[in-house]
Coordinates of N, CA, C and O in Angstrom, one line a residue:
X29 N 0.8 -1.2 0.0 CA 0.0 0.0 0.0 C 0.9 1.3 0.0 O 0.4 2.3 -0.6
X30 N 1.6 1.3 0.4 CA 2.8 2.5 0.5 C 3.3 2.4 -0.6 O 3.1 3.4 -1.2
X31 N 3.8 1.8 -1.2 CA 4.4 1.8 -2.9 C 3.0 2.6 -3.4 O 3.1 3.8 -3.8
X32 N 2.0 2.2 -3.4 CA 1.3 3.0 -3.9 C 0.9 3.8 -4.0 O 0.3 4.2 -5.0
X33 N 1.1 4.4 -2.5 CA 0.7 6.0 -1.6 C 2.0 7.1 -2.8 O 1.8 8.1 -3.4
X34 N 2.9 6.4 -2.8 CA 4.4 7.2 -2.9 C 4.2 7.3 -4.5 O 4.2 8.4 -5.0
X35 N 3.9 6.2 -5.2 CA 3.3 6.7 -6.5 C 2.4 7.5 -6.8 O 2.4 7.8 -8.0
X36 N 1.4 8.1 -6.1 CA 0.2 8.7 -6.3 C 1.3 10.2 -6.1 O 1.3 11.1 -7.0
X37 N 2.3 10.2 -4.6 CA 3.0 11.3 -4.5 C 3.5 12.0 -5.7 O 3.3 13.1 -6.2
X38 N 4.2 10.7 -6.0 CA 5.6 11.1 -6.9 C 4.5 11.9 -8.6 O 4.8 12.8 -9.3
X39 N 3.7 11.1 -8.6 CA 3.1 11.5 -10.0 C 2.1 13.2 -9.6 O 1.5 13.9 -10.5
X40 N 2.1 13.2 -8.8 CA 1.0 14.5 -7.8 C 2.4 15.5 -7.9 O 2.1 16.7 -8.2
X41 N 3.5 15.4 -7.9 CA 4.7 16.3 -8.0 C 4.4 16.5 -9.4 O 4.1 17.6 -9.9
X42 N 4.6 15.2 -9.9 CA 5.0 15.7 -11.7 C 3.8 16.5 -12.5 O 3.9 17.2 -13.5
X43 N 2.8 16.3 -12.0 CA 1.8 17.0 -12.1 C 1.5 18.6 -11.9 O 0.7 19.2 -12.6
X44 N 2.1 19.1 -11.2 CA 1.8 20.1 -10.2 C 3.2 20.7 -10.9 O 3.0 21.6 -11.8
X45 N 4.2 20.3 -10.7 CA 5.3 20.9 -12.0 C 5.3 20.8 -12.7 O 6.4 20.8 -13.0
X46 N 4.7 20.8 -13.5 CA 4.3 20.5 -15.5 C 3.5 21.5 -15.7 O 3.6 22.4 -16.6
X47 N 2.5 21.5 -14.6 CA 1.0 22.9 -14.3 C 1.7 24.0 -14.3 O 1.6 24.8 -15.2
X48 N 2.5 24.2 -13.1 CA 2.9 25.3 -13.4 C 3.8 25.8 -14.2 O 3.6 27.0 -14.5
X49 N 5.2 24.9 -15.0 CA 5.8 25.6 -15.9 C 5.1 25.5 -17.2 O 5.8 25.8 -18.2
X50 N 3.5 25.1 -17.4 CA 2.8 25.6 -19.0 C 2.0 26.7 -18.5 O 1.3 27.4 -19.2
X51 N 2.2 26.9 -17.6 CA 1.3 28.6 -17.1 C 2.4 29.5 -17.0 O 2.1 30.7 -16.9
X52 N 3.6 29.1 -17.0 CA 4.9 30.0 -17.3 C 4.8 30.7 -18.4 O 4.6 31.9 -18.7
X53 N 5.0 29.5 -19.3 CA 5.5 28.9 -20.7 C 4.1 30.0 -21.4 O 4.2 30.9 -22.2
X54 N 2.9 29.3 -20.9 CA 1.5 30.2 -21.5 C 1.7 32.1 -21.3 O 1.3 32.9 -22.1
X55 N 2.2 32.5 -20.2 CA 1.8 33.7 -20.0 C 3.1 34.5 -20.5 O 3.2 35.7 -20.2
X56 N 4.3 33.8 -21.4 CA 5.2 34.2 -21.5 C 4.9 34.3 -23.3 O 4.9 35.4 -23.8
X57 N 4.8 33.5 -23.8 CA 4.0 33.5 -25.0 C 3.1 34.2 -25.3 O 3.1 34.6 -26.5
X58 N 2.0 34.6 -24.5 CA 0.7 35.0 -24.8 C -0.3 34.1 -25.3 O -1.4 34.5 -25.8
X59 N -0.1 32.9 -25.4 CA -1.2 31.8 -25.0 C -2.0 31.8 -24.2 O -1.6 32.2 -23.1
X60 N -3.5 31.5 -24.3 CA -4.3 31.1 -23.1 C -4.1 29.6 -23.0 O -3.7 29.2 -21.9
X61 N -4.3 28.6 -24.0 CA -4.0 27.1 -24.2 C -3.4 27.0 -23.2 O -4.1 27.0 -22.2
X62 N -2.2 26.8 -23.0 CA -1.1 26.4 -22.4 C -1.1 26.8 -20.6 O -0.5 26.0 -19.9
X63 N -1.9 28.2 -20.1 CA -2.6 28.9 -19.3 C -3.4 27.4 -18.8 O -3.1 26.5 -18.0
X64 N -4.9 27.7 -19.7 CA -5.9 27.1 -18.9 C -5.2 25.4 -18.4 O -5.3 24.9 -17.3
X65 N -4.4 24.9 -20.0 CA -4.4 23.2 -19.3 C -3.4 23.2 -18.4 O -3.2 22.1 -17.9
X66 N -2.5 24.5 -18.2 CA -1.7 24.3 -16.7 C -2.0 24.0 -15.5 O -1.6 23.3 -14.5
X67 N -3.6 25.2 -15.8 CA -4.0 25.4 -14.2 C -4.7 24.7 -14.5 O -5.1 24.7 -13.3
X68 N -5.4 23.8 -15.0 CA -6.0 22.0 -15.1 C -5.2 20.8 -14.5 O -5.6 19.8 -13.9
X69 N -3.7 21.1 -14.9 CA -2.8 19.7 -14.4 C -2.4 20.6 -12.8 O -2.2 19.9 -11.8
X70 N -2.3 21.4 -12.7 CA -2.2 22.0 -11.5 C -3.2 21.6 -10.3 O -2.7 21.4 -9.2
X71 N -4.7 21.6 -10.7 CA -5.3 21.8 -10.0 C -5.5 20.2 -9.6 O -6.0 20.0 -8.4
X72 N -5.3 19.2 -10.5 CA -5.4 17.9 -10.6 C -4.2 17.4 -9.5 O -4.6 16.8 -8.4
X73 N -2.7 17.8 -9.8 CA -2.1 17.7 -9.0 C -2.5 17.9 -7.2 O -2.4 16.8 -6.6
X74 N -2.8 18.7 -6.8 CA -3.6 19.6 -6.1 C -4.2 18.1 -5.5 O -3.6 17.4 -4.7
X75 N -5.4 17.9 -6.0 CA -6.1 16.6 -5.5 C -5.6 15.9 -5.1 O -5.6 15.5 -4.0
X76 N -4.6 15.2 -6.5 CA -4.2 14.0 -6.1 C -3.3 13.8 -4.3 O -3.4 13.1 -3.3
X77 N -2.5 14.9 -4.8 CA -1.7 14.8 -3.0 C -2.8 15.1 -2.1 O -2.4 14.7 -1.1
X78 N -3.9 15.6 -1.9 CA -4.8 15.4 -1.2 C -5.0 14.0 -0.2 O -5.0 13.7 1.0
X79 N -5.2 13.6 -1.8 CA -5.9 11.7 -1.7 C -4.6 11.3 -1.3 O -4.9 10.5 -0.3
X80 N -3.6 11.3 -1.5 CA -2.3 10.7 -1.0 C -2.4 11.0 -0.1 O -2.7 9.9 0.4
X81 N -2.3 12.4 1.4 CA -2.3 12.2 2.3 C -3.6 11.9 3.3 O -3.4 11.6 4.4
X82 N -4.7 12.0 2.9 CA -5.6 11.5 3.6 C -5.5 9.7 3.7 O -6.2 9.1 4.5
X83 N -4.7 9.2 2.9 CA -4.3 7.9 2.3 C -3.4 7.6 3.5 O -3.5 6.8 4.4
X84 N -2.5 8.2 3.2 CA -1.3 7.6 4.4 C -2.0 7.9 5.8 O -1.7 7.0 6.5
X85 N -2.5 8.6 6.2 CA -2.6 9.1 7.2 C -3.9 7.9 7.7 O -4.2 7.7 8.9
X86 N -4.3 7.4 6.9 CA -5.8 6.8 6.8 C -5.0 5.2 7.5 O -5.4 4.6 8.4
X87 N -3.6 4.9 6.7 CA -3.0 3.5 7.0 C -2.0 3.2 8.2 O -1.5 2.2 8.7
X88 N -2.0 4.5 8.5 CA -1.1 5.0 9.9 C -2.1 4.4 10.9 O -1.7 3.4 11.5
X89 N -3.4 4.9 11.2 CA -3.7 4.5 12.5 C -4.6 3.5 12.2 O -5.1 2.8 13.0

């Protein structure tokens, strides 16, 4: 279960950093594209580590 907590982490990182450097990437350009689906993998990110720590915390006690 923890291999799987730590994958939800590790992919909730790569998520959340991808978000924010296409909202870089978008506002540097003058893109909205690249804007909106940042703050989409951003906000996804966001969740997921949510659910990861409500997850670990849930196997702890």
């Amino acid at each position: 279960m923890s291999d799987a907590i730590r994958g939800v982490r590790i992919f909730s990182a790569i998520s959340l950093i991808g978000g924010i450097c296409a909202c870089i990437a978008g506002t540097l350009t003058g893109d909205t594209v690249p804007i909106a689906l940042g703050v989409i993998a951003a906000a996804g990110g966001v969740v997921l580590a949510v659910f990861a720590f409500l997850a670990r915390r849930k196997t702890r006690s």
